[in-house]
Tab-separated table of C-alpha atoms in Angstrom:
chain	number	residue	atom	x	y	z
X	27	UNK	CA	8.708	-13.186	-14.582
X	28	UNK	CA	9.714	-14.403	-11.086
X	29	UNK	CA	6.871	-15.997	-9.440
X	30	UNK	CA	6.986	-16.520	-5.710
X	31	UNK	CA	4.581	-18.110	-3.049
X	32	UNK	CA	1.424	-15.899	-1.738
X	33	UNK	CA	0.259	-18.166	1.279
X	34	UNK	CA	-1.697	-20.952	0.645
X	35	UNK	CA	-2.689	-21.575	-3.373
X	36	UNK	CA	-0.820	-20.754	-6.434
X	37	UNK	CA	2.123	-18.026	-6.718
X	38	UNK	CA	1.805	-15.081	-8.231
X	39	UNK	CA	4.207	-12.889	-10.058
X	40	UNK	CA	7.023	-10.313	-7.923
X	41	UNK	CA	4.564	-7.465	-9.653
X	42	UNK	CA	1.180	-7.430	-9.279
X	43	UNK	CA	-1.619	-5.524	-11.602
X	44	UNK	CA	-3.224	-3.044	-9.873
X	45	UNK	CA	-7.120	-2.285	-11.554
X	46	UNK	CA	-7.439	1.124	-10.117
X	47	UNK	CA	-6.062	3.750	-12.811
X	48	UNK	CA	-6.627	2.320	-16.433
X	49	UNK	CA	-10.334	2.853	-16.085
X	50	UNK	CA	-10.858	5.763	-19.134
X	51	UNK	CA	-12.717	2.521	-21.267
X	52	UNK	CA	-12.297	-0.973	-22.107
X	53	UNK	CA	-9.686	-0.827	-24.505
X	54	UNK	CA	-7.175	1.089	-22.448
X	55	UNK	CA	-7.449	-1.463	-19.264
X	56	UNK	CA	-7.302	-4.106	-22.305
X	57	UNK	CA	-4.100	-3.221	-23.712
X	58	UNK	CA	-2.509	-2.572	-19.990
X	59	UNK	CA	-3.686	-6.606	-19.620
X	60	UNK	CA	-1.984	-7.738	-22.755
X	61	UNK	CA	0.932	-5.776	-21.645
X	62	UNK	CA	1.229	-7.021	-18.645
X	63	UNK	CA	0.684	-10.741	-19.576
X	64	UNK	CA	3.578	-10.142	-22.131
X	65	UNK	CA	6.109	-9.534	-19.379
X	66	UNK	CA	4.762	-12.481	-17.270
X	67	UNK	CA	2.457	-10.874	-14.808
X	68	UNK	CA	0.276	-13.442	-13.676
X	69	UNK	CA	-1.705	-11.544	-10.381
X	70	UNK	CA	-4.306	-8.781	-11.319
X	71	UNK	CA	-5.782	-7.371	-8.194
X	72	UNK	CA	-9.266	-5.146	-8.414
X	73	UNK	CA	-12.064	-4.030	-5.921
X	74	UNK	CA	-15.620	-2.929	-6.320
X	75	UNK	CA	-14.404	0.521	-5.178
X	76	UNK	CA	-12.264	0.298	-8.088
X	77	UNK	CA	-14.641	1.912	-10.875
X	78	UNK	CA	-15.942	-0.435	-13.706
X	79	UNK	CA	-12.671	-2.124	-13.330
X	80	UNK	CA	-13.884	-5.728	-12.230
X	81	UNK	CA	-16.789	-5.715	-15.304
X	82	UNK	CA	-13.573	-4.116	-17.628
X	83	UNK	CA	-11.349	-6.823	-16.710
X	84	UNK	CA	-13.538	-9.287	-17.627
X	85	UNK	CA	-13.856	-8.139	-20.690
X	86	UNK	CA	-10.428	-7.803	-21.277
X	87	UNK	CA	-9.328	-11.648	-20.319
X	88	UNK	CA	-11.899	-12.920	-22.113
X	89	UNK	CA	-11.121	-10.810	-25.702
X	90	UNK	CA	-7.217	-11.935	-25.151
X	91	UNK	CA	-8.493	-15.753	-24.901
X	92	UNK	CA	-6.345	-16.014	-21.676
X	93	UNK	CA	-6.346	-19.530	-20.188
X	94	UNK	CA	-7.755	-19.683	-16.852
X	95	UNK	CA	-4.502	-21.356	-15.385
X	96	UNK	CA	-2.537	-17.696	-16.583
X	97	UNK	CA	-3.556	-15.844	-14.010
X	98	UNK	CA	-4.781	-14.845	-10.705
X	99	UNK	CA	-7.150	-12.703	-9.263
X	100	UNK	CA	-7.509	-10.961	-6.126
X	101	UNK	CA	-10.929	-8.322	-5.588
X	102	UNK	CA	-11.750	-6.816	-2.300
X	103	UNK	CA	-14.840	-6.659	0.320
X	104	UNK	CA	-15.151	-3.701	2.350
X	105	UNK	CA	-16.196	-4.485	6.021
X	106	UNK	CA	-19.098	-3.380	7.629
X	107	UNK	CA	-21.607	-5.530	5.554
X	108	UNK	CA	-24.504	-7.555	6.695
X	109	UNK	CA	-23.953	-11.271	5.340
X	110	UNK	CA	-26.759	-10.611	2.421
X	111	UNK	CA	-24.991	-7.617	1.146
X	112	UNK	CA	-21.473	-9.118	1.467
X	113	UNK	CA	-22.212	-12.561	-0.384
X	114	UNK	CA	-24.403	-10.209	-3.248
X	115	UNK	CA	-20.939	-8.849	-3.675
X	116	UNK	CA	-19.038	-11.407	-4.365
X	117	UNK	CA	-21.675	-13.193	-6.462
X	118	UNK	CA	-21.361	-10.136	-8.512
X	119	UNK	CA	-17.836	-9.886	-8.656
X	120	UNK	CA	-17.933	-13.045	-10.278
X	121	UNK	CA	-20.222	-12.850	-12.681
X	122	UNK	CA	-18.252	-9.048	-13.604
X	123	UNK	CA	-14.980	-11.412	-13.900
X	124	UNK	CA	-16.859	-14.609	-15.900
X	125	UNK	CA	-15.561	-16.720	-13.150
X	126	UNK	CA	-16.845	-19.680	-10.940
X	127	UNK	CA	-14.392	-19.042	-8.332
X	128	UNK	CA	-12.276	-16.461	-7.027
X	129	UNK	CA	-8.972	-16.821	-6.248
X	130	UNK	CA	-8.498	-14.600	-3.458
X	131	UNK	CA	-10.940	-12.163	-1.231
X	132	UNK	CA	-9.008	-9.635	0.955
X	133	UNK	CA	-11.001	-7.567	3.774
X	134	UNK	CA	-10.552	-3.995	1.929
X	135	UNK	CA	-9.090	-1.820	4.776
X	136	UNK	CA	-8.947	-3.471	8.176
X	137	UNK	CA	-7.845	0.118	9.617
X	138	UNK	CA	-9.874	-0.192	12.726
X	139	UNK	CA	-10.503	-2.230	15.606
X	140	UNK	CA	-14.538	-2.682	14.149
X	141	UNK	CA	-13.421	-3.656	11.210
X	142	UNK	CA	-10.860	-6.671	12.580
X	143	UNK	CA	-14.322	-7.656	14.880
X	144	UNK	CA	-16.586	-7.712	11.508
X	145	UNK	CA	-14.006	-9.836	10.204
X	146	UNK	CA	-12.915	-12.184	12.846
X	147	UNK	CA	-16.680	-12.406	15.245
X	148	UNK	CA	-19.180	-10.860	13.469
X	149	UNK	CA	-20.783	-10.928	9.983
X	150	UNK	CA	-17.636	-10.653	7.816
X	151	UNK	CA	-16.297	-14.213	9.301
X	152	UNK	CA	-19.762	-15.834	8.478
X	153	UNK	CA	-19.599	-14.065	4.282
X	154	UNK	CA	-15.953	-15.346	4.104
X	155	UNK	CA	-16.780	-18.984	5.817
X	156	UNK	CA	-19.509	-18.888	3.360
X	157	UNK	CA	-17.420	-17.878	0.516
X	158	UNK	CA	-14.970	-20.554	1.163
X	159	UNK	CA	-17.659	-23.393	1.794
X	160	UNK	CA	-19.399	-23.184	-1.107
X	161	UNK	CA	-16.127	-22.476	-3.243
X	162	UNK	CA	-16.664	-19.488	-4.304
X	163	UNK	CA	-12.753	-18.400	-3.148
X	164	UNK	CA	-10.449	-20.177	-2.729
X	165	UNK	CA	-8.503	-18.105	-0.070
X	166	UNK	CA	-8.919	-14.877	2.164
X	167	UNK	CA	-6.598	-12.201	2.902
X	168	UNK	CA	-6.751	-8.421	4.299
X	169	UNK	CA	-5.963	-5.160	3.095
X	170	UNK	CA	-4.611	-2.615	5.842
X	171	UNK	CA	-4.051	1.037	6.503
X	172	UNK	CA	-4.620	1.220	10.080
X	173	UNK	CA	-1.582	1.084	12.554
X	174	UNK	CA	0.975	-1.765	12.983
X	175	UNK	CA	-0.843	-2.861	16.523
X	176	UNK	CA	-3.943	-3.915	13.808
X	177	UNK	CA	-2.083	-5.352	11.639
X	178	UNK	CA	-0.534	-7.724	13.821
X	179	UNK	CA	-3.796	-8.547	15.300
X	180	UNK	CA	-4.705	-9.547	11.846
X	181	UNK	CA	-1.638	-11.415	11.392
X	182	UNK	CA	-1.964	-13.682	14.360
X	183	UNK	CA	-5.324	-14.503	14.256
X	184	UNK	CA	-4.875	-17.559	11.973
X	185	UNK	CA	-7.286	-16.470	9.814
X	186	UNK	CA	-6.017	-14.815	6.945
X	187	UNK	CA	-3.791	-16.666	3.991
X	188	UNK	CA	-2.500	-13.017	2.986
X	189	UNK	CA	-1.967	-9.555	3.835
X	190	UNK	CA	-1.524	-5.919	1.686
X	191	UNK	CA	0.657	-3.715	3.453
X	192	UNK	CA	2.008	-0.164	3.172
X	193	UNK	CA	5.283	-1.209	3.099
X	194	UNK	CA	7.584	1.955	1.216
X	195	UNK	CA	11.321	2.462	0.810
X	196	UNK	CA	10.517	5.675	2.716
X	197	UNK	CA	8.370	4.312	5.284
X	198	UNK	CA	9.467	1.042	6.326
X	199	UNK	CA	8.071	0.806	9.721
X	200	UNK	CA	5.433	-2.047	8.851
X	201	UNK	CA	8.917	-4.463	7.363
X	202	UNK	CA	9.183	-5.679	10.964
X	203	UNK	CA	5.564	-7.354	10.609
X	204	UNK	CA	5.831	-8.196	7.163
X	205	UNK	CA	8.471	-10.519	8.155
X	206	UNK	CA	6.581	-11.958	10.516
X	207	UNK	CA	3.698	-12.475	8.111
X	208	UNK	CA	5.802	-14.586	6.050
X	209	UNK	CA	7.711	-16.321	8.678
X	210	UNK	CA	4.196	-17.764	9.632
X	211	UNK	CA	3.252	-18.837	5.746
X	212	UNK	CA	1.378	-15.810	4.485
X	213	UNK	CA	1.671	-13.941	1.265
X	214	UNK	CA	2.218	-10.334	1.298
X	215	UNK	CA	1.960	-7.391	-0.798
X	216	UNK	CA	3.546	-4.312	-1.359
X	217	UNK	CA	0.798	-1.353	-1.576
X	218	UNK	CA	1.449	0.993	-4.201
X	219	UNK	CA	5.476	1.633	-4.071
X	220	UNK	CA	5.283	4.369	-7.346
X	221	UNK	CA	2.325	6.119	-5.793
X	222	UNK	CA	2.099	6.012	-2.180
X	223	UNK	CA	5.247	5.140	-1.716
X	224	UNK	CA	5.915	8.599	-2.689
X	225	UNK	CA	5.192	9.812	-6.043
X	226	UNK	CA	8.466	8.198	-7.416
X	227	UNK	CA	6.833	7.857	-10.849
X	228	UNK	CA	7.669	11.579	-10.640
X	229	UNK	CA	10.771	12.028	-8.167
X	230	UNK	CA	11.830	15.640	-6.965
X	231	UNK	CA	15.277	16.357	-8.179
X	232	UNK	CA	17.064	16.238	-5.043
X	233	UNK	CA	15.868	12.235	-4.879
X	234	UNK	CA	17.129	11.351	-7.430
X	235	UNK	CA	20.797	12.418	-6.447
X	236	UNK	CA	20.372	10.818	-3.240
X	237	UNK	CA	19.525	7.754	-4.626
X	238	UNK	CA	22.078	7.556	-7.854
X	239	UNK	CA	23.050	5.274	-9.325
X	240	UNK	CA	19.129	3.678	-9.067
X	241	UNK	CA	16.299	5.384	-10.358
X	242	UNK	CA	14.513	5.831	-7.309
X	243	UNK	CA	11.026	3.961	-7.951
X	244	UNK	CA	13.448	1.192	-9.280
X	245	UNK	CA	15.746	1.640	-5.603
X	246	UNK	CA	11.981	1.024	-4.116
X	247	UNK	CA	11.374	-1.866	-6.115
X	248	UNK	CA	14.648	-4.085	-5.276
X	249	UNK	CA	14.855	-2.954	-1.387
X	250	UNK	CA	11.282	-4.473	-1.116
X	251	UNK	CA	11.807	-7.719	-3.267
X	252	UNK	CA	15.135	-8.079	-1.549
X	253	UNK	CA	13.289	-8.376	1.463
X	254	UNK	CA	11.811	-11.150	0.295
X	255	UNK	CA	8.016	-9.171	-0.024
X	256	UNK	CA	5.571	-11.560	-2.081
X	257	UNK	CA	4.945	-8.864	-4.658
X	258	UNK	CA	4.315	-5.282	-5.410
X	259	UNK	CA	1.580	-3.209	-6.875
X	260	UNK	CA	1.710	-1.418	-9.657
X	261	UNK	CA	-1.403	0.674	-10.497
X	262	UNK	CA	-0.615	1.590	-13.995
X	263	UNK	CA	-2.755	3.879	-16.682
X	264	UNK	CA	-0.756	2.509	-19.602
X	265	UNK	CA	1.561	-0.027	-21.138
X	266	UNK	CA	4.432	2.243	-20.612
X	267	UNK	CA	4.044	2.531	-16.950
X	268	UNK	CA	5.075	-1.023	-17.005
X	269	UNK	CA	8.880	-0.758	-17.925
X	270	UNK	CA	10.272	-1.243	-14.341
X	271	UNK	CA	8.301	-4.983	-14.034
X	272	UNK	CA	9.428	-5.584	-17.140
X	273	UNK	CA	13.313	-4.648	-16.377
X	274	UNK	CA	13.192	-6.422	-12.875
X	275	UNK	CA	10.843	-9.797	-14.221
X	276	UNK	CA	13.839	-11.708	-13.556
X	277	UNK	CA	14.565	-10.274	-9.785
X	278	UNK	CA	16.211	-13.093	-7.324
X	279	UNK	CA	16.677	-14.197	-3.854
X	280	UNK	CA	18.539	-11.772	-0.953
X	281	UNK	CA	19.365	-8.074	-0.815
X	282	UNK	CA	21.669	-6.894	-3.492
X	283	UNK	CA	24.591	-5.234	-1.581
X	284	UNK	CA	24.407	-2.518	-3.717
X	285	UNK	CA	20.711	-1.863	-3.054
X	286	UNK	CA	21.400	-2.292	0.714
X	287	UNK	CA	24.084	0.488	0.851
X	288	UNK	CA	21.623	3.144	-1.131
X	289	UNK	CA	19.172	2.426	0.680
X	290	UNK	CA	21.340	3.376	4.138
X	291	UNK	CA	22.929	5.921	2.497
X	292	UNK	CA	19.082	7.653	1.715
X	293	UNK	CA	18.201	7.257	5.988
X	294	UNK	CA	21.308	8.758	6.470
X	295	UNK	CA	20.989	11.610	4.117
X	296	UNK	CA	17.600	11.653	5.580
X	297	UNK	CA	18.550	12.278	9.417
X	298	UNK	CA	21.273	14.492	8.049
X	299	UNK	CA	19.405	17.026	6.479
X	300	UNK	CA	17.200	17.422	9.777
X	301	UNK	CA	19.454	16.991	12.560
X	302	UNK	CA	17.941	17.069	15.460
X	303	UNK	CA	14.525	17.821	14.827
X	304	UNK	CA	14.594	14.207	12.749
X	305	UNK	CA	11.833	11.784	13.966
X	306	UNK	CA	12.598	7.996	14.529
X	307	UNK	CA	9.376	6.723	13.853
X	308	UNK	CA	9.681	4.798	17.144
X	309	UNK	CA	5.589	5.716	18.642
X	310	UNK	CA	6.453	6.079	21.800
X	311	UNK	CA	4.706	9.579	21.260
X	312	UNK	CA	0.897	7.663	21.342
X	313	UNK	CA	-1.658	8.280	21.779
X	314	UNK	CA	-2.193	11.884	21.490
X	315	UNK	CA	-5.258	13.189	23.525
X	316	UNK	CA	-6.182	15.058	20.460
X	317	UNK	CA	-6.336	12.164	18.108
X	318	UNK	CA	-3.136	13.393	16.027
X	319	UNK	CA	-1.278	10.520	14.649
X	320	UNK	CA	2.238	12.336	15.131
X	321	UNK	CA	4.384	9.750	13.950
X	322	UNK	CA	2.678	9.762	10.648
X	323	UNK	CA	2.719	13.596	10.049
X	324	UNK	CA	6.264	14.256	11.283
X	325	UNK	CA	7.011	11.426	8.895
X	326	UNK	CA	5.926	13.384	5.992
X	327	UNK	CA	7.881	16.222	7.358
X	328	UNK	CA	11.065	13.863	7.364
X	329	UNK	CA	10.488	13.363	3.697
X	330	UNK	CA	9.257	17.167	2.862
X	331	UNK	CA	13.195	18.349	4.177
X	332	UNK	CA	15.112	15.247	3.890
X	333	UNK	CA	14.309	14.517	0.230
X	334	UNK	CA	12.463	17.698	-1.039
X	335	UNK	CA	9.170	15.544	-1.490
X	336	UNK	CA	7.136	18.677	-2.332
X	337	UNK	CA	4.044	17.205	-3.915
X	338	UNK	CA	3.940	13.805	-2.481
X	339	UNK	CA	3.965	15.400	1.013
X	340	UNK	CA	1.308	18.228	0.713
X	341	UNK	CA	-0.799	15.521	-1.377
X	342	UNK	CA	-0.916	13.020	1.777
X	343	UNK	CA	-1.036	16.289	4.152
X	344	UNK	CA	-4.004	17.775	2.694
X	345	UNK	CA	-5.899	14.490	2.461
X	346	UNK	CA	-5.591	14.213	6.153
X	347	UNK	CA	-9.220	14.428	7.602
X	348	UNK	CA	-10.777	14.060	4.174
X	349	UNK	CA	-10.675	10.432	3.967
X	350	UNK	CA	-12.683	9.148	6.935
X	351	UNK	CA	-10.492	5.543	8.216
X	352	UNK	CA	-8.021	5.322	5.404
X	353	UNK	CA	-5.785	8.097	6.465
X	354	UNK	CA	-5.009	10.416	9.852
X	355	UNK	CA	-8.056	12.555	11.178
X	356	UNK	CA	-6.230	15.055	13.035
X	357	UNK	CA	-4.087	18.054	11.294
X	358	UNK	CA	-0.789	19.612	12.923
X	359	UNK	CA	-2.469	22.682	14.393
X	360	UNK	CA	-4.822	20.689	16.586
X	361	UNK	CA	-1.979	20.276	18.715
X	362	UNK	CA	-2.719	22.132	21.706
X	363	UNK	CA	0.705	22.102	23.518
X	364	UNK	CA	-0.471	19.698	26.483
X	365	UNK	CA	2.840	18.209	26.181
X	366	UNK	CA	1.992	14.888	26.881
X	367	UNK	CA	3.941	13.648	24.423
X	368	UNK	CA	7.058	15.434	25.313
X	369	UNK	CA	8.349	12.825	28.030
X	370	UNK	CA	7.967	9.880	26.141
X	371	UNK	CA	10.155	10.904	23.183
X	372	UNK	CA	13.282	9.043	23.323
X	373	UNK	CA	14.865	11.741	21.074
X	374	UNK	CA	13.755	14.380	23.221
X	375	UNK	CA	11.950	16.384	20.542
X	376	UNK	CA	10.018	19.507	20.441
X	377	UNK	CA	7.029	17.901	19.164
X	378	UNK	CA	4.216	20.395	19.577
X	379	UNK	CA	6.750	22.699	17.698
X	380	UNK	CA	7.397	20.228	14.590
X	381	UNK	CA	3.733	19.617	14.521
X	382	UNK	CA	3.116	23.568	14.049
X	383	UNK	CA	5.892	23.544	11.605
X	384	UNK	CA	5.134	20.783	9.764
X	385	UNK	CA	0.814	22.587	9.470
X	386	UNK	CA	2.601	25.453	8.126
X	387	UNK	CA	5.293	23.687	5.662
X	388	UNK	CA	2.500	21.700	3.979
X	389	UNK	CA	-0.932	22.855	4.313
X	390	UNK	CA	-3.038	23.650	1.091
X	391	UNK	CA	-6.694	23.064	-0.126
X	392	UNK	CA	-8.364	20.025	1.045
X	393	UNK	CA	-7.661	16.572	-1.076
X	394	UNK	CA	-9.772	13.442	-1.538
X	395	UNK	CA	-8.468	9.958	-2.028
X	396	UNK	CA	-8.717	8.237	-5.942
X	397	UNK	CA	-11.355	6.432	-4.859
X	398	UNK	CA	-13.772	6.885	-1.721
């Protein structure tokens, strides 16, 4: 498999293991391993949030007999830890691995402006100094949900090696700062393309016309490694849910021009289908004096009546305000019609409307995240 650079350290492989899904016992994450080291994945990627998966994993490398040099692993701190607690973890997450040294420690979810603090000027720079003196990683990174003003924050602060980024086929307003990131030397990875990205594991019908002749999770795959993106997640529950790594191993350099002209031809399609009630994306609407992140809920209207994204689209809606930082707070119907908004829009929308209309189009019982 392609391997490319992922900041300072060794490169990893364009598709990265994700630990979160093939949890149900030992054997099953085992045999997703073994797969995955057939096909030349090199990069497995787990958190403490992720289940049993660090103590599974483990397991796993050691019953394969994998030499240390065939892989790398990246595991996760959340922030918000005194320096105690925060070391304990990673002195745990080794002995769970059988390692002496990690290879990389992200912050898990810089998504707020508390969390960049912990991790910049207050206890999380002294755990990951602390880390790194006394070897116990070798380099630090940060995991992101939070808006593109945080993430640049992160970015330029000079103190991160690497950075995981929602960066989707269908949502590619964080591309801008991922080519920054690796402009300035840092790795970056692709969150989650099949799954967040938009359930294209499981594509409504009407996607997959607009995105013919490419499967679309496999259209989502080349757009971001044509971009040049480090590598991409894949969080998969079995062997089989490896077949796209294993058809694209051998990806290269540059944008195929095919991929390119799908991939216009789906944003076109896209502003088609809602004429002029289509939002750019641009945030010129924010903030919202009721909290409401309207970019990212007209967004999954976009995709509800530009691609008939059904599921995906109430999944993400009704996990709005049920998963504390990770995701928006603030529903549609909290709008209440100040219209503060309204001047700002460059495409002169109706927002309060679309934010009624997109309540109404996708709201259902609440949802809570895979893992908390």
């Amino acid at each position: 498999m392609t391997c490319r650079p992922f900041g300072p350290g060794p490169k990893v492989s364009v598709f990265t293991l994700g630990l979160m899904r093939a949890l149900a016992s030992p054997l099953q994450l085992q045999q997703v391993v073994a797969k995955a080291l057939a096909i030349g994945i090199n990069h497995f990627e787990t958190a403490p949030s992720y289940g049993p998966s660090r103590i599974y994993l483990g397991q796993a490398l050691a019953a394969l007999a994998v030499p240390r040099h065939r892989y790398v692993i990246t595991s996760k701190l959340l922030p918000g830890m005194d320096v105690a607690s925060g070391l304990a973890v990673v002195r745990a997450t080794l002995r769970h691995l059988r390692l002496d040294r990690l290879d990389r420690l992200a912050v898990h979810g810089i998504n707020r402006p508390e969390h960049l603090h912990w991790a910049l000027d207050g206890p999380g720079a002294e755990i990951l100094a602390g880390c790194q003196a006394e070897g116990l990683v070798r380099q630090v990174g940060f995991s992101s949900h939070g808006s593109p003003e945080i993430v640049e924050q992160a970015m330029v602060s000079g103190r991160f090696g690497f950075c995981s980024l929602h960066l989707h086929l269908l949502n590619p307003a964080m591309m801008p700062l991922a080519r920054q990131a690796m402009a300035a030397g840092m790795g970056v990875m692709a969150i989650s393309p099949a799954d967040k990205g938009g359930r294209l594991f499981d594509p409504p019908d009407l996607l997959r016309r607009q995105c013919v002749p490419f499967d679309p999770l496999e259209l989502a795959y080349r757009w971001l490694l044509g971009h040049g993106i480090s590598t991409v997640t894949v969080g998969a529950a079995h062997p089989s849910d490896l077949v796209w790594a294993q058809r694209l191993a051998q990806v290269g350099d540059g944008m195929p021009s095919s991929v390119a002209a799908v991939a216009e031809r789906l944003d076109q399609a896209r502003q088609q289908r809602l004429q002029d009630t289509f939002c750019g994306q641009c945030r010129r609407c924010l903030p919202c004096p009721e909290g409401i992140d309207i970019p990212a809920l007209l967004r999954l209207r976009n995709l509800r009546l530009g691609h008939g994204m059904v599921a995906f689209c109430e999944e993400r809606y009704g996990l709005v305000g049920q998963a504390g930082h990770w995701l928006p707070t603030v529903r549609g119907d909290a709008c209440t019609r100040c219209g503060d908004c309204l001047p700002r829009c460059p495409r002169n929308l109706d927002i309060p409307r679309l934010l009624q209309h997109t309540h109404g189009l996708l709201q259902g019982p609440p949802r809570r995240r895979l893992w908390g």
